[in-house]
Short mmCIF file of C-alpha atoms in Angstrom, two decimals:
data_model
loop_
_atom_site.label_atom_id
_atom_site.label_comp_id
_atom_site.label_asym_id
_atom_site.label_seq_id
_atom_site.Cartn_x
_atom_site.Cartn_y
_atom_site.Cartn_z
CA MET B 678 -26.76 109.68 -11.98
CA LYS B 679 -25.14 106.26 -12.08
CA PHE B 680 -27.00 103.37 -10.40
CA SER B 681 -24.98 100.27 -9.45
CA ALA B 682 -26.33 97.04 -8.00
CA THR B 683 -24.65 95.57 -4.90
CA ARG B 684 -24.32 91.89 -4.03
CA LEU B 685 -27.64 92.23 -2.17
CA PRO B 686 -30.45 92.55 -4.72
CA GLY B 687 -32.42 95.74 -4.10
CA VAL B 688 -29.55 97.62 -2.35
CA VAL B 689 -28.16 100.11 -4.82
CA ILE B 690 -25.25 102.56 -4.86
CA ILE B 691 -26.16 105.89 -6.50
CA GLU B 692 -23.49 108.28 -7.75
CA PRO B 693 -24.72 111.68 -8.79
CA ALA B 694 -23.18 113.65 -11.63
CA VAL B 695 -21.05 116.45 -10.16
CA PHE B 696 -20.30 119.57 -12.21
CA GLY B 697 -17.37 121.52 -10.96
CA ASP B 698 -15.36 124.60 -11.96
CA ASP B 699 -13.16 127.15 -10.22
CA ARG B 700 -16.18 128.40 -8.22
CA GLY B 701 -16.96 125.05 -6.68
CA TRP B 702 -19.44 122.31 -7.70
CA PHE B 703 -23.10 121.53 -8.30
CA MET B 704 -25.03 118.26 -8.17
CA GLU B 705 -28.60 117.14 -8.23
CA SER B 706 -28.86 115.10 -5.00
CA PHE B 707 -32.35 113.78 -5.68
CA SER B 708 -34.86 113.64 -8.56
CA GLN B 709 -37.87 111.37 -8.18
CA PRO B 710 -38.13 110.64 -11.93
CA ARG B 711 -34.38 109.87 -12.19
CA PHE B 712 -34.47 107.77 -9.01
CA VAL B 713 -37.39 105.64 -10.29
CA ALA B 714 -35.82 105.33 -13.75
CA GLY B 715 -32.43 104.30 -12.27
CA LEU B 716 -34.01 101.62 -10.10
CA ALA B 717 -36.10 100.44 -13.11
CA SER B 718 -32.88 100.15 -15.20
CA LEU B 719 -31.71 97.52 -12.61
CA GLY B 720 -35.10 95.72 -12.78
CA LEU B 721 -36.19 97.10 -9.39
CA PRO B 722 -39.63 98.52 -8.54
CA ALA B 723 -40.35 102.11 -7.61
CA PRO B 724 -40.53 102.45 -3.78
CA ARG B 725 -43.30 104.14 -1.92
CA PRO B 726 -42.88 107.96 -1.88
CA PHE B 727 -40.48 109.49 0.57
CA VAL B 728 -42.35 111.05 3.50
CA GLN B 729 -39.66 111.97 6.01
CA ASP B 730 -36.10 113.34 5.99
CA ASN B 731 -33.73 112.70 8.91
CA GLU B 732 -30.28 114.00 9.80
CA SER B 733 -27.70 112.94 12.33
CA PHE B 734 -24.41 114.43 13.36
CA SER B 735 -21.71 112.13 14.87
CA ARG B 736 -18.12 112.16 15.97
CA ALA B 737 -15.69 109.51 14.80
CA GLY B 738 -16.46 106.10 16.16
CA VAL B 739 -20.19 106.64 16.76
CA LEU B 740 -22.04 103.57 15.52
CA ARG B 741 -25.78 103.77 14.89
CA GLY B 742 -27.71 100.58 14.21
CA LEU B 743 -28.57 98.10 13.09
CA HIS B 744 -32.03 99.62 12.89
CA TYR B 745 -35.29 98.92 11.01
CA GLN B 746 -39.05 99.20 11.34
CA LEU B 747 -41.48 96.30 10.97
CA PRO B 748 -44.91 96.54 9.21
CA PRO B 749 -47.17 98.40 9.24
CA HIS B 750 -44.46 101.07 9.05
CA PRO B 751 -41.44 99.56 7.27
CA GLN B 752 -38.94 102.13 5.94
CA GLY B 753 -36.96 102.19 2.77
CA LYS B 754 -34.04 104.61 3.15
CA LEU B 755 -32.04 106.73 0.72
CA VAL B 756 -28.86 107.70 2.70
CA ARG B 757 -25.93 109.98 2.14
CA VAL B 758 -23.14 111.82 3.98
CA THR B 759 -22.78 115.58 3.47
CA ASP B 760 -19.84 116.14 5.89
CA GLY B 761 -17.22 113.65 6.96
CA ALA B 762 -17.43 109.95 6.11
CA ALA B 763 -19.25 106.79 7.24
CA PHE B 764 -19.09 103.09 6.63
CA ASP B 765 -22.73 102.28 5.82
CA VAL B 766 -24.23 98.77 6.15
CA ALA B 767 -27.45 97.10 4.94
CA VAL B 768 -28.50 93.61 6.19
CA ASP B 769 -31.21 91.53 4.51
CA ILE B 770 -33.70 90.58 7.23
CA ARG B 771 -36.36 89.04 4.96
CA ARG B 772 -36.69 85.44 6.13
CA SER B 773 -38.01 84.38 2.69
CA SER B 774 -35.00 85.88 0.93
CA PRO B 775 -32.14 83.66 -0.38
CA HIS B 776 -29.87 86.43 0.96
CA PHE B 777 -31.33 86.39 4.48
CA GLY B 778 -28.72 87.47 7.04
CA GLN B 779 -26.25 88.73 4.43
CA TRP B 780 -24.84 92.25 4.52
CA VAL B 781 -23.22 94.81 2.25
CA GLY B 782 -21.09 97.78 3.28
CA VAL B 783 -20.21 100.94 1.39
CA GLU B 784 -18.18 103.98 2.33
CA LEU B 785 -20.17 107.15 1.94
CA SER B 786 -18.47 110.47 2.23
CA ALA B 787 -18.76 114.18 1.52
CA ASP B 788 -15.95 113.64 -0.98
CA ASN B 789 -17.37 110.69 -2.95
CA LYS B 790 -20.97 111.95 -2.75
CA ARG B 791 -22.32 108.43 -3.09
CA GLN B 792 -25.78 107.55 -1.84
CA LEU B 793 -27.18 104.14 -0.89
CA TRP B 794 -30.76 102.95 -1.48
CA ILE B 795 -31.80 100.47 1.17
CA PRO B 796 -35.28 99.04 0.58
CA GLU B 797 -37.85 97.91 3.10
CA GLY B 798 -36.90 94.55 4.67
CA PHE B 799 -33.32 95.52 5.43
CA ALA B 800 -31.66 96.57 8.70
CA HIS B 801 -29.40 99.62 8.41
CA GLY B 802 -26.44 100.89 10.41
CA PHE B 803 -23.34 103.04 10.04
CA VAL B 804 -20.20 104.08 11.81
CA ALA B 805 -18.80 107.57 11.50
CA LEU B 806 -15.24 107.44 10.18
CA ALA B 807 -14.52 111.12 10.84
CA ASP B 808 -15.48 113.82 13.40
CA ASN B 809 -18.42 115.99 12.40
CA THR B 810 -20.00 113.40 10.14
CA ARG B 811 -23.38 114.60 8.93
CA PHE B 812 -25.65 111.79 7.75
CA LEU B 813 -28.90 112.55 5.85
CA TYR B 814 -31.59 110.15 4.78
CA LYS B 815 -35.01 110.02 3.26
CA THR B 816 -37.54 107.40 4.43
CA THR B 817 -40.62 105.88 2.84
CA ASP B 818 -42.53 105.81 6.08
CA VAL B 819 -42.56 107.96 9.28
CA TYR B 820 -40.85 106.98 12.48
CA ALA B 821 -43.11 104.63 14.48
CA LYS B 822 -41.68 103.73 17.91
CA ASP B 823 -43.91 100.68 18.19
CA CYS B 824 -42.46 99.24 14.94
CA GLU B 825 -38.79 100.19 15.64
CA ARG B 826 -36.43 97.25 16.14
CA SER B 827 -32.63 96.72 16.19
CA ILE B 828 -30.06 93.94 15.88
CA ALA B 829 -26.67 93.83 17.59
CA TRP B 830 -24.13 95.55 15.39
CA ASN B 831 -21.52 92.87 16.09
CA ASP B 832 -23.64 89.73 15.76
CA PRO B 833 -21.30 86.92 14.68
CA THR B 834 -24.05 85.26 12.65
CA ILE B 835 -24.17 88.26 10.33
CA GLY B 836 -20.40 88.82 10.54
CA ILE B 837 -20.16 92.41 9.36
CA ASP B 838 -16.57 93.38 8.55
CA TRP B 839 -16.55 96.74 10.21
CA PRO B 840 -13.45 99.00 9.82
CA THR B 841 -10.39 97.72 11.57
CA GLY B 842 -9.75 98.81 15.13
CA LEU B 843 -13.29 99.97 15.74
CA GLN B 844 -14.11 100.82 19.36
CA PRO B 845 -17.71 101.97 18.78
CA LEU B 846 -19.58 104.58 20.73
CA LEU B 847 -23.10 103.24 21.10
CA ALA B 848 -26.41 104.50 22.32
CA PRO B 849 -27.84 102.41 25.20
CA LYS B 850 -30.53 100.96 22.90
CA ASP B 851 -27.93 99.84 20.37
CA ALA B 852 -25.70 98.35 23.17
CA ALA B 853 -28.74 96.33 24.30
CA ALA B 854 -29.90 95.21 20.84
CA PRO B 855 -30.71 91.52 20.57
CA ALA B 856 -28.77 89.01 18.57
CA PHE B 857 -29.90 88.26 15.02
CA ALA B 858 -31.40 84.87 16.05
CA GLN B 859 -33.66 86.60 18.57
CA ALA B 860 -34.63 89.57 16.44
CA GLU B 861 -38.10 90.02 14.97
CA VAL B 862 -37.62 90.09 11.23
CA PHE B 863 -39.67 90.28 8.02
CA ALA B 864 -41.48 87.15 6.74
#
């Protein structure tokens, strides 16, 4: 596995080794020891153990996010796409961070097999770039409705450069998400 830092410290692109032949291909999608060692190679701490796996299925244009959970149930997320493609975004929402309000975006697809590690203290969202996009992610804490928060996907303060021509399909809670300035964030 190859671990690459992004411009947001802590957010990491992970590219698994893929072994292919005329029968198809094989890859190790997750190994706890390799994950921890890969983060350590970038000077990052091991996260809390993963306790929940989630999966979503979306048609092209569906935008989910920007989502996060506050303490006592913050979630780190290891995300990947197994069918289709998505533009995946992480936003630093740690008020004490020098990168507060900054974002990074990465295309994840079934073809490129990339994964993105998004630590606690970041909001997360994605837009499906193809029909039948299957998005899987591991989390370091369980879903806790009382801790769940969101930020408007198109907040101009953050200024995410979403794919051109995007007319997103939003859930009602995402359409009603507050602006970044009004959102509850991490200290």
